[in-house]
PDB file of C-alpha atoms and ligand atoms in Angstrom:
ATOM      1  CA  MET A 269      70.611-262.479 -88.715  1.00 94.00           C
ATOM      2  CA  LYS A 270      67.820-260.792 -86.750  1.00 97.00           C
ATOM      3  CA  LEU A 271      64.956-263.016 -85.495  1.00 98.00           C
ATOM      4  CA  LEU A 272      61.916-262.311 -83.367  1.00 98.00           C
ATOM      5  CA  LEU A 273      61.723-264.769 -80.457  1.00 98.00           C
ATOM      6  CA  ALA A 274      58.108-265.890 -79.981  1.00 98.00           C
ATOM      7  CA  SER A 275      58.302-266.307 -76.212  1.00 96.00           C
ATOM      8  CA  ARG A 276      58.008-264.351 -72.997  1.00 94.00           C
ATOM      9  CA  ASN A 277      60.153-266.921 -71.150  1.00 94.00           C
ATOM     10  CA  THR A 278      63.304-264.983 -70.210  1.00 95.00           C
ATOM     11  CA  HIS A 279      65.200-268.199 -69.306  1.00 96.00           C
ATOM     12  CA  LYS A 280      64.624-269.669 -72.761  1.00 96.00           C
ATOM     13  CA  ALA A 281      65.604-266.334 -74.323  1.00 96.00           C
ATOM     14  CA  GLN A 282      68.871-266.287 -72.378  1.00 97.00           C
ATOM     15  CA  GLU A 283      69.711-269.902 -73.249  1.00 98.00           C
ATOM     16  CA  LEU A 284      68.915-269.396 -76.947  1.00 98.00           C
ATOM     17  CA  ALA A 285      71.019-266.206 -77.062  1.00 97.00           C
ATOM     18  CA  GLU A 286      73.952-268.156 -75.553  1.00 98.00           C
ATOM     19  CA  LEU A 287      73.422-271.114 -77.897  1.00 98.00           C
ATOM     20  CA  LEU A 288      72.975-269.071 -81.086  1.00 98.00           C
ATOM     21  CA  PRO A 289      75.435-266.172 -80.689  1.00 96.00           C
ATOM     22  CA  GLY A 290      75.282-265.301 -84.417  1.00 93.00           C
ATOM     23  CA  ILE A 291      71.595-264.364 -84.131  1.00 96.00           C
ATOM     24  CA  THR A 292      70.289-261.061 -82.762  1.00 96.00           C
ATOM     25  CA  PHE A 293      67.008-261.708 -80.961  1.00 97.00           C
ATOM     26  CA  VAL A 294      64.131-259.236 -80.810  1.00 96.00           C
ATOM     27  CA  LEU A 295      61.947-260.083 -77.798  1.00 96.00           C
ATOM     28  CA  TRP A 296      58.156-260.474 -78.011  1.00 97.00           C
ATOM     29  CA  PRO A 297      56.939-257.006 -76.967  1.00 95.00           C
ATOM     30  CA  PRO A 298      55.104-256.570 -73.627  1.00 92.00           C
ATOM     31  CA  GLY A 299      51.941-255.112 -75.266  1.00 91.00           C
ATOM     32  CA  ALA A 300      51.645-257.889 -77.889  1.00 96.00           C
ATOM     33  CA  PRO A 301      48.931-260.584 -77.520  1.00 97.00           C
ATOM     34  CA  GLU A 302      49.470-263.910 -75.739  1.00 96.00           C
ATOM     35  CA  ILE A 303      50.897-266.442 -78.177  1.00 97.00           C
ATOM     36  CA  PRO A 304      48.550-269.464 -78.459  1.00 96.00           C
ATOM     37  CA  GLU A 305      49.835-273.011 -77.874  1.00 95.00           C
ATOM     38  CA  ASP A 306      47.008-275.526 -77.921  1.00 95.00           C
ATOM     39  CA  GLY A 307      48.526-278.330 -80.007  1.00 95.00           C
ATOM     40  CA  THR A 308      48.920-281.976 -79.016  1.00 96.00           C
ATOM     41  CA  PHE A 309      52.610-282.284 -79.830  1.00 98.00           C
ATOM     42  CA  PHE A 310      55.680-280.106 -79.216  1.00 98.00           C
ATOM     43  CA  GLN A 311      56.038-279.710 -82.986  1.00 98.00           C
ATOM     44  CA  ASP A 312      52.442-278.433 -83.402  1.00 98.00           C
ATOM     45  CA  ASN A 313      52.954-275.877 -80.668  1.00 98.00           C
ATOM     46  CA  ALA A 314      56.330-274.672 -81.947  1.00 98.00           C
ATOM     47  CA  LEU A 315      54.876-274.140 -85.442  1.00 98.00           C
ATOM     48  CA  GLN A 316      51.736-272.508 -84.050  1.00 98.00           C
ATOM     49  CA  LYS A 317      53.787-270.046 -81.983  1.00 98.00           C
ATOM     50  CA  ALA A 318      56.151-269.167 -84.851  1.00 98.00           C
ATOM     51  CA  THR A 319      53.420-268.664 -87.475  1.00 98.00           C
ATOM     52  CA  PHE A 320      51.157-266.686 -85.093  1.00 98.00           C
ATOM     53  CA  ALA A 321      54.014-264.388 -84.098  1.00 98.00           C
ATOM     54  CA  LEU A 322      55.106-263.915 -87.718  1.00 98.00           C
ATOM     55  CA  ALA A 323      51.552-262.980 -88.833  1.00 97.00           C
ATOM     56  CA  TRP A 324      51.233-260.520 -85.940  1.00 98.00           C
ATOM     57  CA  TRP A 325      54.653-258.979 -86.585  1.00 97.00           C
ATOM     58  CA  LYS A 326      53.883-258.501 -90.308  1.00 97.00           C
ATOM     59  CA  GLN A 327      50.916-256.308 -89.265  1.00 97.00           C
ATOM     60  CA  HIS A 328      52.287-254.572 -86.165  1.00 96.00           C
ATOM     61  CA  GLY A 329      56.045-255.140 -85.860  1.00 95.00           C
ATOM     62  CA  PRO A 330      57.959-251.895 -85.307  1.00 91.00           C
ATOM     63  CA  GLU A 331      61.236-253.036 -86.949  1.00 95.00           C
ATOM     64  CA  PRO A 332      62.359-255.318 -89.792  1.00 96.00           C
ATOM     65  CA  ILE A 333      63.217-258.922 -88.943  1.00 97.00           C
ATOM     66  CA  GLU A 334      64.293-261.908 -91.026  1.00 97.00           C
ATOM     67  CA  GLY A 335      61.955-264.391 -89.359  1.00 98.00           C
ATOM     68  CA  VAL A 336      60.567-265.764 -86.109  1.00 98.00           C
ATOM     69  CA  LEU A 337      62.007-268.451 -83.837  1.00 98.00           C
ATOM     70  CA  ALA A 338      59.753-270.366 -81.427  1.00 98.00           C
ATOM     71  CA  ASP A 339      60.683-272.976 -78.798  1.00 98.00           C
ATOM     72  CA  ASP A 340      58.233-275.529 -77.447  1.00 98.00           C
ATOM     73  CA  SER A 341      59.736-277.749 -74.817  1.00 98.00           C
ATOM     74  CA  GLY A 342      58.986-279.734 -71.703  1.00 98.00           C
ATOM     75  CA  LEU A 343      59.773-282.602 -69.374  1.00 98.00           C
ATOM     76  CA  CYS A 344      58.350-286.056 -70.242  1.00 98.00           C
ATOM     77  CA  VAL A 345      58.300-288.468 -67.290  1.00 98.00           C
ATOM     78  CA  ASP A 346      57.786-292.165 -68.095  1.00 98.00           C
ATOM     79  CA  ALA A 347      56.049-292.904 -64.771  1.00 98.00           C
ATOM     80  CA  LEU A 348      53.531-290.134 -65.635  1.00 97.00           C
ATOM     81  CA  TRP A 349      52.879-291.559 -69.137  1.00 97.00           C
ATOM     82  CA  GLY A 350      54.946-288.787 -70.723  1.00 98.00           C
ATOM     83  CA  GLY A 351      53.524-285.969 -68.596  1.00 98.00           C
ATOM     84  CA  PRO A 352      53.678-283.122 -67.950  1.00 98.00           C
ATOM     85  CA  GLY A 353      55.110-283.067 -71.523  1.00 98.00           C
ATOM     86  CA  VAL A 354      53.541-280.355 -73.693  1.00 98.00           C
ATOM     87  CA  LEU A 355      51.726-279.140 -70.574  1.00 97.00           C
ATOM     88  CA  SER A 356      54.980-278.573 -68.626  1.00 97.00           C
ATOM     89  CA  ALA A 357      54.467-274.796 -68.419  1.00 96.00           C
ATOM     90  CA  ARG A 358      50.869-275.318 -67.253  1.00 96.00           C
ATOM     91  CA  PHE A 359      51.452-278.015 -64.578  1.00 97.00           C
ATOM     92  CA  ALA A 360      50.362-276.680 -61.147  1.00 97.00           C
ATOM     93  CA  PRO A 361      50.583-273.037 -62.325  1.00 96.00           C
ATOM     94  CA  GLU A 362      49.737-271.698 -58.861  1.00 97.00           C
ATOM     95  CA  LEU A 363      52.981-273.097 -57.390  1.00 98.00           C
ATOM     96  CA  ASP A 364      56.535-271.780 -57.591  1.00 97.00           C
ATOM     97  CA  TYR A 365      59.064-274.168 -59.164  1.00 96.00           C
ATOM     98  CA  PRO A 366      60.600-275.589 -55.952  1.00 96.00           C
ATOM     99  CA  THR A 367      57.089-276.516 -54.740  1.00 97.00           C
ATOM    100  CA  LYS A 368      56.000-277.694 -58.191  1.00 97.00           C
ATOM    101  CA  ASN A 369      59.103-279.889 -58.452  1.00 98.00           C
ATOM    102  CA  ARG A 370      58.405-281.447 -55.053  1.00 97.00           C
ATOM    103  CA  LYS A 371      54.782-282.073 -56.079  1.00 98.00           C
ATOM    104  CA  LEU A 372      55.885-283.736 -59.318  1.00 98.00           C
ATOM    105  CA  LEU A 373      58.393-285.965 -57.472  1.00 98.00           C
ATOM    106  CA  ALA A 374      55.695-286.959 -54.967  1.00 98.00           C
ATOM    107  CA  MET A 375      53.523-288.181 -57.864  1.00 97.00           C
ATOM    108  CA  ILE A 376      56.099-290.844 -58.842  1.00 96.00           C
ATOM    109  CA  PRO A 377      55.409-294.181 -57.101  1.00 93.00           C
ATOM    110  CA  LEU A 378      58.509-295.362 -55.200  1.00 89.00           C
ATOM    111  CA  ASP A 379      58.812-298.553 -57.276  1.00 93.00           C
ATOM    112  CA  ALA A 380      58.254-296.841 -60.661  1.00 96.00           C
ATOM    113  CA  PRO A 381      61.066-296.202 -63.146  1.00 96.00           C
ATOM    114  CA  ARG A 382      62.463-292.672 -62.737  1.00 98.00           C
ATOM    115  CA  THR A 383      63.411-292.264 -66.400  1.00 98.00           C
ATOM    116  CA  ALA A 384      62.514-288.975 -68.073  1.00 98.00           C
ATOM    117  CA  ARG A 385      63.568-286.760 -70.940  1.00 98.00           C
ATOM    118  CA  PHE A 386      63.521-283.086 -71.806  1.00 98.00           C
ATOM    119  CA  VAL A 387      62.279-282.411 -75.352  1.00 98.00           C
ATOM    120  CA  CYS A 388      62.705-279.222 -77.370  1.00 98.00           C
ATOM    121  CA  VAL A 389      61.285-278.378 -80.793  1.00 98.00           C
ATOM    122  CA  LEU A 390      62.439-275.149 -82.417  1.00 98.00           C
ATOM    123  CA  ALA A 391      60.343-273.731 -85.261  1.00 98.00           C
ATOM    124  CA  LEU A 392      61.789-271.134 -87.610  1.00 98.00           C
ATOM    125  CA  ALA A 393      59.327-269.134 -89.708  1.00 98.00           C
ATOM    126  CA  PRO A 394      61.270-267.026 -92.240  1.00 97.00           C
ATOM    127  CA  MET A 395      59.581-263.891 -93.648  1.00 95.00           C
ATOM    128  CA  ALA A 396      59.018-265.304 -97.129  1.00 92.00           C
ATOM    129  CA  SER A 397      59.457-269.086 -97.101  1.00 96.00           C
ATOM    130  CA  PRO A 398      57.678-271.958 -95.334  1.00 97.00           C
ATOM    131  CA  PRO A 399      58.398-272.639 -91.656  1.00 98.00           C
ATOM    132  CA  PHE A 400      60.404-275.691 -90.579  1.00 98.00           C
ATOM    133  CA  THR A 401      61.247-277.420 -87.316  1.00 98.00           C
ATOM    134  CA  VAL A 402      64.204-279.138 -85.680  1.00 98.00           C
ATOM    135  CA  GLY A 403      63.978-281.051 -82.427  1.00 98.00           C
ATOM    136  CA  ALA A 404      66.003-282.939 -79.868  1.00 98.00           C
ATOM    137  CA  ALA A 405      65.793-284.651 -76.496  1.00 98.00           C
ATOM    138  CA  VAL A 406      68.080-285.390 -73.556  1.00 98.00           C
ATOM    139  CA  GLU A 407      67.545-288.602 -71.607  1.00 98.00           C
ATOM    140  CA  GLY A 408      67.963-288.829 -67.863  1.00 98.00           C
ATOM    141  CA  ILE A 409      66.394-289.750 -64.548  1.00 98.00           C
ATOM    142  CA  LEU A 410      64.515-287.828 -61.893  1.00 98.00           C
ATOM    143  CA  ALA A 411      66.441-286.964 -58.733  1.00 97.00           C
ATOM    144  CA  LEU A 412      64.946-287.937 -55.371  1.00 96.00           C
ATOM    145  CA  ASN A 413      64.974-284.275 -54.279  1.00 95.00           C
ATOM    146  CA  HIS A 414      65.119-280.783 -55.794  1.00 95.00           C
ATOM    147  CA  ARG A 415      68.894-279.998 -56.039  1.00 97.00           C
ATOM    148  CA  GLY A 416      70.715-276.873 -57.204  1.00 97.00           C
ATOM    149  CA  SER A 417      69.772-273.375 -58.263  1.00 96.00           C
ATOM    150  CA  ASN A 418      71.222-273.102 -61.777  1.00 97.00           C
ATOM    151  CA  GLY A 419      69.000-273.083 -64.834  1.00 96.00           C
ATOM    152  CA  PHE A 420      65.229-272.851 -64.459  1.00 97.00           C
ATOM    153  CA  GLY A 421      61.991-274.810 -64.308  1.00 98.00           C
ATOM    154  CA  TYR A 422      62.478-278.531 -63.820  1.00 98.00           C
ATOM    155  CA  ASP A 423      66.310-278.371 -64.048  1.00 98.00           C
ATOM    156  CA  PRO A 424      66.840-279.092 -60.296  1.00 98.00           C
ATOM    157  CA  ILE A 425      65.092-282.488 -60.505  1.00 98.00           C
ATOM    158  CA  PHE A 426      66.603-283.767 -63.769  1.00 98.00           C
ATOM    159  CA  ILE A 427      69.878-285.762 -63.860  1.00 98.00           C
ATOM    160  CA  PRO A 428      71.136-286.276 -67.427  1.00 98.00           C
ATOM    161  CA  HIS A 429      72.481-289.753 -68.252  1.00 98.00           C
ATOM    162  CA  GLY A 430      76.207-290.058 -67.482  1.00 98.00           C
ATOM    163  CA  TYR A 431      76.117-287.477 -64.646  1.00 98.00           C
ATOM    164  CA  GLU A 432      75.289-287.464 -60.942  1.00 98.00           C
ATOM    165  CA  GLN A 433      74.343-283.784 -60.671  1.00 98.00           C
ATOM    166  CA  THR A 434      71.040-282.281 -61.759  1.00 98.00           C
ATOM    167  CA  PHE A 435      70.834-279.572 -64.422  1.00 98.00           C
ATOM    168  CA  GLY A 436      70.267-277.288 -61.422  1.00 98.00           C
ATOM    169  CA  GLU A 437      73.757-278.187 -60.146  1.00 98.00           C
ATOM    170  CA  LEU A 438      75.661-278.429 -63.443  1.00 98.00           C
ATOM    171  CA  PRO A 439      77.129-275.214 -64.900  1.00 98.00           C
ATOM    172  CA  SER A 440      75.289-273.765 -67.902  1.00 97.00           C
ATOM    173  CA  ASP A 441      78.049-274.652 -70.384  1.00 97.00           C
ATOM    174  CA  ILE A 442      77.676-278.353 -69.488  1.00 98.00           C
ATOM    175  CA  LYS A 443      73.886-278.083 -69.702  1.00 98.00           C
ATOM    176  CA  HIS A 444      74.261-276.529 -73.175  1.00 98.00           C
ATOM    177  CA  THR A 445      76.407-279.404 -74.476  1.00 98.00           C
ATOM    178  CA  LEU A 446      73.866-282.018 -73.296  1.00 98.00           C
ATOM    179  CA  SER A 447      70.480-280.368 -73.269  1.00 98.00           C
ATOM    180  CA  HIS A 448      67.457-280.751 -75.526  1.00 98.00           C
ATOM    181  CA  ARG A 449      67.695-277.015 -76.368  1.00 98.00           C
ATOM    182  CA  GLY A 450      71.451-277.159 -76.995  1.00 98.00           C
ATOM    183  CA  ARG A 451      71.060-280.095 -79.376  1.00 98.00           C
ATOM    184  CA  ALA A 452      68.093-278.502 -81.173  1.00 98.00           C
ATOM    185  CA  ALA A 453      70.009-275.198 -81.507  1.00 98.00           C
ATOM    186  CA  ARG A 454      72.971-277.016 -83.077  1.00 98.00           C
ATOM    187  CA  ALA A 455      70.590-278.762 -85.521  1.00 98.00           C
ATOM    188  CA  LEU A 456      69.114-275.356 -86.388  1.00 98.00           C
ATOM    189  CA  LYS A 457      72.599-273.939 -87.055  1.00 97.00           C
ATOM    190  CA  VAL A 458      73.303-276.810 -89.460  1.00 97.00           C
ATOM    191  CA  ARG A 459      70.003-276.117 -91.316  1.00 95.00           C
ATOM    192  CA  LEU A 460      70.753-272.388 -91.511  1.00 94.00           C
ATOM    193  CA  GLU A 461      74.282-272.954 -92.797  1.00 91.00           C
ATOM    194  CA  ALA A 462      73.141-275.490 -95.461  1.00 89.00           C
TER     195      ALA A 462
HETATM  196  P1  IMP B  48      56.481-273.939 -73.232  1.00 64.03           P
HETATM  197  O1  IMP B  48      57.477-274.448 -74.238  1.00 64.03           O
HETATM  198  O2  IMP B  48      56.415-272.452 -73.202  1.00 64.03           O
HETATM  199  O3  IMP B  48      55.142-274.589 -73.364  1.00 64.03           O
HETATM  200  O4  IMP B  48      57.000-274.308 -71.772  1.00 64.03           O
HETATM  201  C1  IMP B  48      58.111-275.043 -71.528  1.00 64.03           C
HETATM  202  C2  IMP B  48      58.160-275.412 -70.048  1.00 64.03           C
HETATM  203  O5  IMP B  48      58.875-276.645 -69.948  1.00 64.03           O
HETATM  204  C3  IMP B  48      58.949-274.402 -69.239  1.00 64.03           C
HETATM  205  O6  IMP B  48      58.126-273.405 -68.709  1.00 64.03           O
HETATM  206  C4  IMP B  48      59.558-275.291 -68.167  1.00 64.03           C
HETATM  207  O7  IMP B  48      58.614-275.562 -67.173  1.00 64.03           O
HETATM  208  C5  IMP B  48      59.822-276.591 -68.916  1.00 64.03           C
HETATM  209  N1  IMP B  48      61.161-276.591 -69.531  1.00 64.03           N
HETATM  210  C6  IMP B  48      61.473-276.504 -70.859  1.00 64.03           C
HETATM  211  N2  IMP B  48      62.800-276.500 -71.041  1.00 64.03           N
HETATM  212  C7  IMP B  48      63.337-276.569 -69.821  1.00 64.03           C
HETATM  213  C8  IMP B  48      64.690-276.554 -69.368  1.00 64.03           C
HETATM  214  O8  IMP B  48      65.661-276.452 -70.121  1.00 64.03           O
HETATM  215  N3  IMP B  48      64.848-276.649 -68.038  1.00 64.03           N
HETATM  216  C9  IMP B  48      63.817-276.741 -67.160  1.00 64.03           C
HETATM  217  N4  IMP B  48      62.538-276.720 -67.515  1.00 64.03           N
HETATM  218  C10 IMP B  48      62.297-276.629 -68.856  1.00 64.03           C
END
């Protein structure tokens, strides 16, 4: 199956390629427009990205595809009332991730709960049938410091429940078995096989 991936995030693309080895991904081309994401919920944004990219590809796409896959994801921190959440990619955009992660940790009051979760919604828009979504989360706590250099984004400050290392310290195969994206990808596989 050949799907267009509605994202310029190379880390997501790599993880999705590892998680869905039966799918050949076509990457969103460099000259194509920015994909909008102005919804309130992860699900809105995932559907918006997939349907926008599908409409654009139908007009301009240089090769046949069977549909579009979009991923909207983020880190929801209880002490920040669920933030940065859907705005995770837009939190402190001027900072690199180590600095951004330190800034986020500094925003958590010392006596506040450190519980958090990563959420991922995948939207699949097939060429000729309505789009659908699958989603998943992984629960955990925020580390006291940025730790590890595996993964990307907020991985070095997130410790999944049942572990002591952050996603930045755990190898990618362990992250895949636990993560929001890994769980959503497995739910997508089940939908595609049904
Ligand atoms: P969006 O889905 O493009 O709006 O952005 C998702 C953002 O959430 C990413 O740019 C990261 O900052 C964060 N994020 C999503 N998934 C992960 C993950 O698996 N690890 C670390 N950060 C993530």
